[in-house]
PDB file of C-alpha atoms in Angstrom:
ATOM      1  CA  UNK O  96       0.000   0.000   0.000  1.00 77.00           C
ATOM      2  CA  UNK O  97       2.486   2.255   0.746  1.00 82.00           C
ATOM      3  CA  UNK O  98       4.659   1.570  -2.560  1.00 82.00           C
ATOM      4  CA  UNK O  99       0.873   2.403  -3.929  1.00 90.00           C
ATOM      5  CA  UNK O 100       0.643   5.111  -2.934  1.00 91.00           C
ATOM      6  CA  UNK O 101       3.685   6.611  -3.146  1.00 88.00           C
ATOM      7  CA  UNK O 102       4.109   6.162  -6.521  1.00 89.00           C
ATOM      8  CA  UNK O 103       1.148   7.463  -7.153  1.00 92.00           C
ATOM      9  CA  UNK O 104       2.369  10.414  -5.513  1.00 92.00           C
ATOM     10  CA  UNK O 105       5.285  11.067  -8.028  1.00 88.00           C
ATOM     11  CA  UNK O 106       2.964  10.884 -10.675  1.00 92.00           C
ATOM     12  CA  UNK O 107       0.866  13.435  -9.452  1.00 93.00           C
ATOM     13  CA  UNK O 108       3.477  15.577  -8.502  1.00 87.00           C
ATOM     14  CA  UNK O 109       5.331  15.045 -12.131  1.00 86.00           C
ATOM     15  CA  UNK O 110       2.096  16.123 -13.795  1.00 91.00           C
ATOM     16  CA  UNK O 111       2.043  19.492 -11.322  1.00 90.00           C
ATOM     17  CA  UNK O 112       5.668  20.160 -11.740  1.00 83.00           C
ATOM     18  CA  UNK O 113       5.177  19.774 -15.918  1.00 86.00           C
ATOM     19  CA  UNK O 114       1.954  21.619 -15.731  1.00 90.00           C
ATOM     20  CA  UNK O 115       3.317  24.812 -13.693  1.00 86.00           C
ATOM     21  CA  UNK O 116       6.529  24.870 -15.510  1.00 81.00           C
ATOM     22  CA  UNK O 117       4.709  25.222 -18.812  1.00 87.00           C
ATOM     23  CA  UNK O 118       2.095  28.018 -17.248  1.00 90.00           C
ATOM     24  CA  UNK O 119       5.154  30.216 -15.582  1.00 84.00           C
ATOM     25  CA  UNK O 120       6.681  30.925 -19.290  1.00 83.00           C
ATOM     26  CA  UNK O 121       3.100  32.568 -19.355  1.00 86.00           C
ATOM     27  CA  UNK O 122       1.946  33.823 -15.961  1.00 88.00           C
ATOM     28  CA  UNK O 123       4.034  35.182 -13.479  1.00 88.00           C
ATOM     29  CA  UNK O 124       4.852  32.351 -10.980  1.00 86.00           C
ATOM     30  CA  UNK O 125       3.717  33.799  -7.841  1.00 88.00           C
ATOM     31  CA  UNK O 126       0.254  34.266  -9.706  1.00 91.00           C
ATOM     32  CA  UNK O 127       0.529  30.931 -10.510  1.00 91.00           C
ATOM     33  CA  UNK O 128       1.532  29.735  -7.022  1.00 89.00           C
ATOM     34  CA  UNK O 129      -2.077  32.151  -5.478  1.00 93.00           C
ATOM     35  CA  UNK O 130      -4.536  31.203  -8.206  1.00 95.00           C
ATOM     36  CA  UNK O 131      -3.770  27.685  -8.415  1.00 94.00           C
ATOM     37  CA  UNK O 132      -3.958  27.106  -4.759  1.00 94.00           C
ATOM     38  CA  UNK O 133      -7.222  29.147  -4.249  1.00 96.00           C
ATOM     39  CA  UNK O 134      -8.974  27.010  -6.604  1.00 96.00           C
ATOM     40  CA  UNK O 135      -8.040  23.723  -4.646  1.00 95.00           C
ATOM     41  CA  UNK O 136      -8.764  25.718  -1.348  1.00 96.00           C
ATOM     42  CA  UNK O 137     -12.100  26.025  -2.716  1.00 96.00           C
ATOM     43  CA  UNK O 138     -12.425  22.664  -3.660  1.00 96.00           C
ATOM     44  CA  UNK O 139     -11.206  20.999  -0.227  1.00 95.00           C
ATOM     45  CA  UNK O 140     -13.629  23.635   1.699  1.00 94.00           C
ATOM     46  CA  UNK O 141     -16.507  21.677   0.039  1.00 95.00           C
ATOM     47  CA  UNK O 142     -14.528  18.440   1.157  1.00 94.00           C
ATOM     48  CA  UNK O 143     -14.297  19.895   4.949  1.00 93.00           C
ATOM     49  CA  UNK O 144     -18.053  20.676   5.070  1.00 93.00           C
ATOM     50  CA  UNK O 145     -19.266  17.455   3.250  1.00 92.00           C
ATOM     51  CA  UNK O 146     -16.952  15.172   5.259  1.00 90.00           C
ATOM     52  CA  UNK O 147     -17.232  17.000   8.618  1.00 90.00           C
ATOM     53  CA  UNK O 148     -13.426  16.778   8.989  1.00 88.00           C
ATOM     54  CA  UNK O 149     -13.251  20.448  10.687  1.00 86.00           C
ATOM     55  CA  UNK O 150     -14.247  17.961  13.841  1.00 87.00           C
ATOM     56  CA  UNK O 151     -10.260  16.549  13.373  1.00 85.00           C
ATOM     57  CA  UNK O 152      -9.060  20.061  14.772  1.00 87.00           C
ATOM     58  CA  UNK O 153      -6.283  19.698  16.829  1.00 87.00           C
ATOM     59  CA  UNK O 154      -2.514  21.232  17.855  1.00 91.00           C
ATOM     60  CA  UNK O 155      -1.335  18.595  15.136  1.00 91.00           C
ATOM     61  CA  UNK O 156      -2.669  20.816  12.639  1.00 93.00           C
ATOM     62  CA  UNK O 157       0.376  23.501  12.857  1.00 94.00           C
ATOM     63  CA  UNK O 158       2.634  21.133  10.857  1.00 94.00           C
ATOM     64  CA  UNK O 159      -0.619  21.890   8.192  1.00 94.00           C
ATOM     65  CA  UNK O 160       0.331  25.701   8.785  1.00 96.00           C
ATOM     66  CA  UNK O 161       4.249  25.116   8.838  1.00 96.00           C
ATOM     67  CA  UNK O 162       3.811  22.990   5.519  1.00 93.00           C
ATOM     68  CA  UNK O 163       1.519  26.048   3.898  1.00 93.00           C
ATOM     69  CA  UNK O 164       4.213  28.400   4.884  1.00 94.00           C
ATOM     70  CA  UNK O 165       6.942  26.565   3.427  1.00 93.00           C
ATOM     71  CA  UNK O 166       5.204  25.385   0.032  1.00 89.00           C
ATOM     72  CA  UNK O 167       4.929  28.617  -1.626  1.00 88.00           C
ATOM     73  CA  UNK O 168       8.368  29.808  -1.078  1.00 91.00           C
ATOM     74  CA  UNK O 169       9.277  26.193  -2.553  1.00 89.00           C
ATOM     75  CA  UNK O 170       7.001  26.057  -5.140  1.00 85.00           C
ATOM     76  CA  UNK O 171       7.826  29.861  -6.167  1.00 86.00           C
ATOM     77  CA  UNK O 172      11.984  28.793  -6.345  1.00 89.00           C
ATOM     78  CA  UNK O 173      10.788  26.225  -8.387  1.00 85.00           C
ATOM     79  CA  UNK O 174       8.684  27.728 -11.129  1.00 82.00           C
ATOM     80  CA  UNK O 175      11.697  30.252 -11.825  1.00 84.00           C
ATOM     81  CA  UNK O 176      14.341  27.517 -12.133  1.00 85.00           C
ATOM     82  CA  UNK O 177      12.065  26.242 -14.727  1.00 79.00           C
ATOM     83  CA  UNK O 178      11.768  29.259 -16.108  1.00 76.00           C
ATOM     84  CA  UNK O 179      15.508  29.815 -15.908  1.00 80.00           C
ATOM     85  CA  UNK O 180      16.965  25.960 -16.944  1.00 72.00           C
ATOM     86  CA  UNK O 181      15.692  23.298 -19.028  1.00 74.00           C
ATOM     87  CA  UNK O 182      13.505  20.910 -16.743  1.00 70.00           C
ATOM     88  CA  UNK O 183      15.771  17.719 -17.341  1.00 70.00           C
ATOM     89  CA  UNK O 184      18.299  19.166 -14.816  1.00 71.00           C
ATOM     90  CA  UNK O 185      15.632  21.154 -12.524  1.00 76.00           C
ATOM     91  CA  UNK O 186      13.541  18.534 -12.057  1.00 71.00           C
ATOM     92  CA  UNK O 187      15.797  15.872 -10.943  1.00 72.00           C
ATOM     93  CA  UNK O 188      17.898  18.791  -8.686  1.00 75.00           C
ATOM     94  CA  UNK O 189      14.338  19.304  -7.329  1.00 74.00           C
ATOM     95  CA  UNK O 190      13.748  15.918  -5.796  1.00 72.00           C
ATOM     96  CA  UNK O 191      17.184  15.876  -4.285  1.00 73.00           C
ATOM     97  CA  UNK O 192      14.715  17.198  -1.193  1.00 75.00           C
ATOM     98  CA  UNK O 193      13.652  13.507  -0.461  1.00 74.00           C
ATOM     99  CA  UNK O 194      16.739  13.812   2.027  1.00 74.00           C
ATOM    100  CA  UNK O 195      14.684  15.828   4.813  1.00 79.00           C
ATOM    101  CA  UNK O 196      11.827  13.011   5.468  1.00 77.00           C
ATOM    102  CA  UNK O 197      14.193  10.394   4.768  1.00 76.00           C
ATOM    103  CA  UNK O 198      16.626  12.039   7.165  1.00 77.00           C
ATOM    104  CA  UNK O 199      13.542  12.788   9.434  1.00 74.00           C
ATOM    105  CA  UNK O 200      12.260   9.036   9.203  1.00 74.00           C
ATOM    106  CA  UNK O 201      15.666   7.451  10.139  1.00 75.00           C
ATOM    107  CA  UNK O 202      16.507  10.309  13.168  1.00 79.00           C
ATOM    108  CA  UNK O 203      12.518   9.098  14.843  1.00 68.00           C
ATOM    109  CA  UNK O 204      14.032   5.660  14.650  1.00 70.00           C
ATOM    110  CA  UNK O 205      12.700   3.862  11.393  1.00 70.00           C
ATOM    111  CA  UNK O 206      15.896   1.405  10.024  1.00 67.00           C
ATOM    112  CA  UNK O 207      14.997   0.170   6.468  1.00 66.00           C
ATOM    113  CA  UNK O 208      15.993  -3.388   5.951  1.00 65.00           C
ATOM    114  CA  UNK O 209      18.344  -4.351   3.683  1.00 66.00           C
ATOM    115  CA  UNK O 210      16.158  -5.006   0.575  1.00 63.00           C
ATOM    116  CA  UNK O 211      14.635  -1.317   1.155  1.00 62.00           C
ATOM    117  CA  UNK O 212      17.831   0.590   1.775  1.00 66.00           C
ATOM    118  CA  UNK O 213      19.053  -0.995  -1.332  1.00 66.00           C
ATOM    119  CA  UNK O 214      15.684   0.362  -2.989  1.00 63.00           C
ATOM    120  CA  UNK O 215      16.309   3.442  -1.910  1.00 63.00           C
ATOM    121  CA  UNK O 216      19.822   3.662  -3.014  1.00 70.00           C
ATOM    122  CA  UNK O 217      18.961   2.678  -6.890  1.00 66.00           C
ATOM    123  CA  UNK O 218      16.113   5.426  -6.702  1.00 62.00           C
ATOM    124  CA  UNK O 219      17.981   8.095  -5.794  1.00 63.00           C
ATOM    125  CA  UNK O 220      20.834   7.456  -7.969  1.00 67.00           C
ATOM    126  CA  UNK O 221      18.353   7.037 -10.894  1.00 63.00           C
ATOM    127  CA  UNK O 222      16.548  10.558  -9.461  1.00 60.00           C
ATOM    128  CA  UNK O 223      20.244  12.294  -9.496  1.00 60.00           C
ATOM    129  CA  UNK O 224      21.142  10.273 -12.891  1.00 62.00           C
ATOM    130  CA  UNK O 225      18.347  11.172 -14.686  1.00 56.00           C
ATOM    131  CA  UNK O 226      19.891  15.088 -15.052  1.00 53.00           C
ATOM    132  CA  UNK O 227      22.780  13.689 -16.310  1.00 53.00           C
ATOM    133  CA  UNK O 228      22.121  14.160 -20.275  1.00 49.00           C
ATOM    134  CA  UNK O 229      21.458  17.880 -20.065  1.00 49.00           C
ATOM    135  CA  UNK O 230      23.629  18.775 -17.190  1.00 50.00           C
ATOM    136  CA  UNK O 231      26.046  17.698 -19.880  1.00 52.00           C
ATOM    137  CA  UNK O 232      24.338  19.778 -22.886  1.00 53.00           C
ATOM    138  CA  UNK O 233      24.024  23.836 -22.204  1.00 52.00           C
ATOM    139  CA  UNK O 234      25.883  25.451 -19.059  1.00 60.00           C
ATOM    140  CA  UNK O 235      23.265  26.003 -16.838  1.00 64.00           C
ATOM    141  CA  UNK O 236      22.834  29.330 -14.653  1.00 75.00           C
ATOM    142  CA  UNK O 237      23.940  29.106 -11.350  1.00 80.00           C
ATOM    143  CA  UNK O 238      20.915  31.008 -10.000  1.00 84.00           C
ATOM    144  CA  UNK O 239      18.526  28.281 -11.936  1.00 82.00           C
ATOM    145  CA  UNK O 240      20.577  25.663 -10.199  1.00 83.00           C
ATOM    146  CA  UNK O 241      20.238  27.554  -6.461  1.00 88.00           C
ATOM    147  CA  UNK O 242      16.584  28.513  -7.080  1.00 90.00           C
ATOM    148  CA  UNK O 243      16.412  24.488  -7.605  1.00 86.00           C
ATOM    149  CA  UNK O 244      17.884  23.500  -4.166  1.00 88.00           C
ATOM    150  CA  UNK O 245      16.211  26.123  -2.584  1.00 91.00           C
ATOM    151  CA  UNK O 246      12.832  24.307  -3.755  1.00 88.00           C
ATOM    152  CA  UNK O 247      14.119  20.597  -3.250  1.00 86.00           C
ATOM    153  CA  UNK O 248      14.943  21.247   0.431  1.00 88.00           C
ATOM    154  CA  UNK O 249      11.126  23.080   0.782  1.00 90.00           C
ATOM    155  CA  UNK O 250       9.906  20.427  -0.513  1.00 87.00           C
ATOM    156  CA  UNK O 251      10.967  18.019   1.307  1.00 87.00           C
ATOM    157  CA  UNK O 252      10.362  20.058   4.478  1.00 88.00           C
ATOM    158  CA  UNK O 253       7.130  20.089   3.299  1.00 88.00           C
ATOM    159  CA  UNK O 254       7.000  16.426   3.146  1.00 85.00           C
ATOM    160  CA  UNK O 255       8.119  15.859   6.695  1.00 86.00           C
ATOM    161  CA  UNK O 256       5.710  18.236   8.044  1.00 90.00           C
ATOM    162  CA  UNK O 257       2.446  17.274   6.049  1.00 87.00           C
ATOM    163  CA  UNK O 258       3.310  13.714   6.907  1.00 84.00           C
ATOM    164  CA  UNK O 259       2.572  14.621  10.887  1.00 86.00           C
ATOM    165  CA  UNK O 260      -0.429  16.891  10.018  1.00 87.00           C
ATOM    166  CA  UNK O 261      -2.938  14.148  10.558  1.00 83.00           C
ATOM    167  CA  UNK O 262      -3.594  10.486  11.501  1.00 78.00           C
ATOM    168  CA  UNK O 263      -6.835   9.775   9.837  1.00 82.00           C
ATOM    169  CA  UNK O 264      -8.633  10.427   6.238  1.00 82.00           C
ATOM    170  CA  UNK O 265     -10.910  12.945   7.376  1.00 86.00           C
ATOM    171  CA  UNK O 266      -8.119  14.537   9.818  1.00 88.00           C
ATOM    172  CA  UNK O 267      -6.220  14.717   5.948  1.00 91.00           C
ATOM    173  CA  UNK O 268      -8.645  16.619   4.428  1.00 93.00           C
ATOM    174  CA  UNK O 269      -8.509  19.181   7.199  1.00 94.00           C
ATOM    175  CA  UNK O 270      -4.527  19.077   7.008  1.00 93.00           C
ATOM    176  CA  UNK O 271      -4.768  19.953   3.274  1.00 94.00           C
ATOM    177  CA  UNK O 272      -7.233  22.657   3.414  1.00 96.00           C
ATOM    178  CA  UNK O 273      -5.283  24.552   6.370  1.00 95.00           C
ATOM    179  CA  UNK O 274      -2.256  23.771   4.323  1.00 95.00           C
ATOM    180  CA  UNK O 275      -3.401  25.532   1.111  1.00 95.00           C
ATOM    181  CA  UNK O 276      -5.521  28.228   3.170  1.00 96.00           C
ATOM    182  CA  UNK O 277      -2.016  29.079   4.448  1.00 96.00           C
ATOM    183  CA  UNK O 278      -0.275  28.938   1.279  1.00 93.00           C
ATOM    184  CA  UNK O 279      -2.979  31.372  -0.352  1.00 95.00           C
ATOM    185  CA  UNK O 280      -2.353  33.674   2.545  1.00 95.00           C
ATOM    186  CA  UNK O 281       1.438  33.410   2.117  1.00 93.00           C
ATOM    187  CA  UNK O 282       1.324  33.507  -2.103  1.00 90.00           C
ATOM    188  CA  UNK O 283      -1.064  36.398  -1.939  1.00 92.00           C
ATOM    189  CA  UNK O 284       1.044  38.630   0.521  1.00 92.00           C
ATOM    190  CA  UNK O 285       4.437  38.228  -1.420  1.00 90.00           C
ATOM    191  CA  UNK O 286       2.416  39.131  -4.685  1.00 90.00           C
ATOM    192  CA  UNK O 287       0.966  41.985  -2.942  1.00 90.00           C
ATOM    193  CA  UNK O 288       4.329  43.627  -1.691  1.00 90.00           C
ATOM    194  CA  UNK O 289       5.867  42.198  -5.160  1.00 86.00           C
ATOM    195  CA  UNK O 290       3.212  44.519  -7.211  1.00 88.00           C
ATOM    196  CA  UNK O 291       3.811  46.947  -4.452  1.00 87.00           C
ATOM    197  CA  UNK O 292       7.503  47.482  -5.214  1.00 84.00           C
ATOM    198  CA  UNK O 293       6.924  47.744  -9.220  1.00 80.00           C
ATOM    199  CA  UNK O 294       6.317  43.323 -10.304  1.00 77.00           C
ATOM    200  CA  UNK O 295       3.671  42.918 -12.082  1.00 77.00           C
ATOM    201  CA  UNK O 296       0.904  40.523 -11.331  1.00 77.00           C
ATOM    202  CA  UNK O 297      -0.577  39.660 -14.498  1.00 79.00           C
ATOM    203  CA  UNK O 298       1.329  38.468 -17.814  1.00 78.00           C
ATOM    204  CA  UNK O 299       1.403  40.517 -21.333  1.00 69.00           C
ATOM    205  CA  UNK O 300      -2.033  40.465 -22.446  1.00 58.00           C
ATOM    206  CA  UNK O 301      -0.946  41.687 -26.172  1.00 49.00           C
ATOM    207  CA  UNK O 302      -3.410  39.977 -28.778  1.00 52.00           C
ATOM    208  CA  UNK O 303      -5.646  38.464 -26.259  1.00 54.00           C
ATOM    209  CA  UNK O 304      -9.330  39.437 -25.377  1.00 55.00           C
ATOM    210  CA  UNK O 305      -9.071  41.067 -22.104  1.00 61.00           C
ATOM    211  CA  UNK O 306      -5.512  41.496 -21.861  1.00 70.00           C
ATOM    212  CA  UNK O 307      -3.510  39.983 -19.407  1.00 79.00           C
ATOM    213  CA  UNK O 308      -6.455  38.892 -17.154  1.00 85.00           C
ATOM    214  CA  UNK O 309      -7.590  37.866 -20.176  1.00 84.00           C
ATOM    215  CA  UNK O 310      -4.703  35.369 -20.243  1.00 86.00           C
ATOM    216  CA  UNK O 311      -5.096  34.497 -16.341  1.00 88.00           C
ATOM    217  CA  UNK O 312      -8.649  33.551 -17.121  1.00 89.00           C
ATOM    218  CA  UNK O 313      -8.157  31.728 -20.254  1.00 89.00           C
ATOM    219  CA  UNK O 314      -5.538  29.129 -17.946  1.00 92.00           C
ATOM    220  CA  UNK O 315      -8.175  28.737 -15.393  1.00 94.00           C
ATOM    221  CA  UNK O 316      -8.457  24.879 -15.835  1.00 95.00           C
ATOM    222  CA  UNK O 317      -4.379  24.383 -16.395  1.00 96.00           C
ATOM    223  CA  UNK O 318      -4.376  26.686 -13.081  1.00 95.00           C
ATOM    224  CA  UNK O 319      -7.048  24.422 -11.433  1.00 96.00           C
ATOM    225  CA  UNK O 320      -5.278  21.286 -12.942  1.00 96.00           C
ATOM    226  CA  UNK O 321      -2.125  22.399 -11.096  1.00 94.00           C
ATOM    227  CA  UNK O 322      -3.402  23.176  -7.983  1.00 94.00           C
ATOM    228  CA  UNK O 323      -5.684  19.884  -7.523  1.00 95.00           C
ATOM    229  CA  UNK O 324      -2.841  17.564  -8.977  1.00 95.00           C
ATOM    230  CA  UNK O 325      -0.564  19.098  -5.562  1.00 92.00           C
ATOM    231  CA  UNK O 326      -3.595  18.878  -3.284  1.00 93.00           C
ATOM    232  CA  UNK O 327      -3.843  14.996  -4.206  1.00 94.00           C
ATOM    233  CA  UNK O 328       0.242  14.566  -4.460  1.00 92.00           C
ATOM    234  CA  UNK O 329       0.105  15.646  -0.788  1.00 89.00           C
ATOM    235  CA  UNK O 330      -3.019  13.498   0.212  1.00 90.00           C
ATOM    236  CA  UNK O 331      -1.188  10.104  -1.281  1.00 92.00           C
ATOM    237  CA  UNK O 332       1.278  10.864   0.334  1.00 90.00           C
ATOM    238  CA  UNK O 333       0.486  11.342   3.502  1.00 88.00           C
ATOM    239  CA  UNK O 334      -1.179   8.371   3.245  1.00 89.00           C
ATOM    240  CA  UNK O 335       1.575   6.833   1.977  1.00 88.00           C
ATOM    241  CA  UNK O 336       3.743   7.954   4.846  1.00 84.00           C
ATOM    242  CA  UNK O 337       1.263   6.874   7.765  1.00 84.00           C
ATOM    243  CA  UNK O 338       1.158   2.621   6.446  1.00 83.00           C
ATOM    244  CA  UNK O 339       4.603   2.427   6.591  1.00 80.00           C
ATOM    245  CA  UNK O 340       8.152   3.766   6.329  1.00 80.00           C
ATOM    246  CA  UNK O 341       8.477   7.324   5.579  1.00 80.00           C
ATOM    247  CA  UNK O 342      12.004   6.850   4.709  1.00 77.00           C
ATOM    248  CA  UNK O 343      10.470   4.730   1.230  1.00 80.00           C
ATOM    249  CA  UNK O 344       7.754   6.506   1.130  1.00 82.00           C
ATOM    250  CA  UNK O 345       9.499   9.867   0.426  1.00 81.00           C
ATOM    251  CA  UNK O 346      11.764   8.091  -1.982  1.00 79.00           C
ATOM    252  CA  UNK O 347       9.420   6.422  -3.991  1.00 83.00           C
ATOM    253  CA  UNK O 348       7.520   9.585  -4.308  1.00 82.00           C
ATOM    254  CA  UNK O 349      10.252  11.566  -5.686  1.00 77.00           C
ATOM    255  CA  UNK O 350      10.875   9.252  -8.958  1.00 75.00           C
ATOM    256  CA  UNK O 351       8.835  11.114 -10.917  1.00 67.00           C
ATOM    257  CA  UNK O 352      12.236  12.430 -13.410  1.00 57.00           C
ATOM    258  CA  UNK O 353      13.033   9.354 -13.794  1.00 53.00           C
TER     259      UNK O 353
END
């Protein structure tokens, strides 16, 4: 179940990662990062209210908050590497995260056995291998390359902490929703002093009914595509992470360049 899920996970999060890498060489990436989110806050508010999972609040739920503050900045770092560097060496930098739950799994006492850790040790090399072809192509810019680690090590905070957020489905569903209520509230206030200070918030709208919100509106359902594909990526693997070992859960998760 937890191989299941996990890979599951990295599929989801693949299609996310493709899908917001193509939509940031259109739409600025922070209003990528608050539009996309909204729309899955949205979506897991109905969840919440149909499920009755607000009943699941609890002190467990600031790893949901910690996780929402981290995501953005991660996600953010990761959209302009893309936009930056060719995704065959971002993405596989960008899973080079998997190290914090892994490092988090084995330091609250889980100890692979030898079959797993030998798992683990032909997925990551495949994760870091599969870069390998490009970082030999193009020189790549160092910031690209920074911007990457800066959102591989987010993201795998975020993976540690959303992993704690909740024990049950329903307690999930609460998790995700304070996750992505806090990651709207994050996005939104970095746009806001980014506009504030001169950035702009909405693309070139040149040729396009509407202009740039034109554009914004027209990538609604890539935008809601994104958003929901990270919601579930999260959910699996959480679930992933709670039937057994987070140290293969996070690894098998983060095969997705390979």
């Amino acid at each position: 179940m937890t191989a299941l899920f996990a890979l599951a996970t990295s599929l989801l999060w693949g299609l996310a990662d493709f899908g917001g890498g193509l939509l940031t060489r259109r739409i600025p990436a922070l209003t990528v990062v608050v539009v996309s989110q909204s729309i899955a806050v949205v979506v897991l508010g109905t969840v919440v209210i149909a499920t009755g999972a607000w009943t699941e609040w609890g002190p467990q739920l600031w790893f949901a908050v910690a996780a929402g503050l981290v995501g953005p900045v991660a996600m953010l770092a990761f959209y302009k590497a893309l936009a930056l560097g060719p995704m065959g060496v971002v993405s596989p930098l960008g899973s080079l995260g998997v190290a914090v739950p892994v490092g988090v799994g084995l330091m609250l006492g889980e100890r692979p056995g030898l079959a797993q850790f030998a798992g683990i040790a032909v997925a990551f090399a495949g994760i870091v291998l599969a870069g390998g072809p490009e970082l030999r192509g193009a020189p790549v810019q160092r910031r690209a390359v920074l911007l990457t680690l800066l959102a591989a090590f987010g993201f795998g905070g975020v993976m540690a902490l959303i992993a704690e957020a909740s024990s049950g489905l329903t307690g999930l569903f609460l998790a995700l929703f304070v996750q992505r209520v806090t990651n709207v509230a994050a996005g939104g206030a970095a746009l806001y002093v980014s506009v504030r200070r001169g950035g702009g918030a909405l693309p070139e709208g040149s040729g396009t009914a509407g202009g740039g919100m034109g554009v914004v509106r027209a990538a609604l359902p890539a935008l809601a595509f994104v958003g929901l594909a990270d919601v579930a990526a999260n959910g699996t693997y959480s679930v992933a992470a709670q039937h057994g070992p987070v140290t293969v859960a996070a690894v098998l998760a983060s095969v997705y360049p390979v």
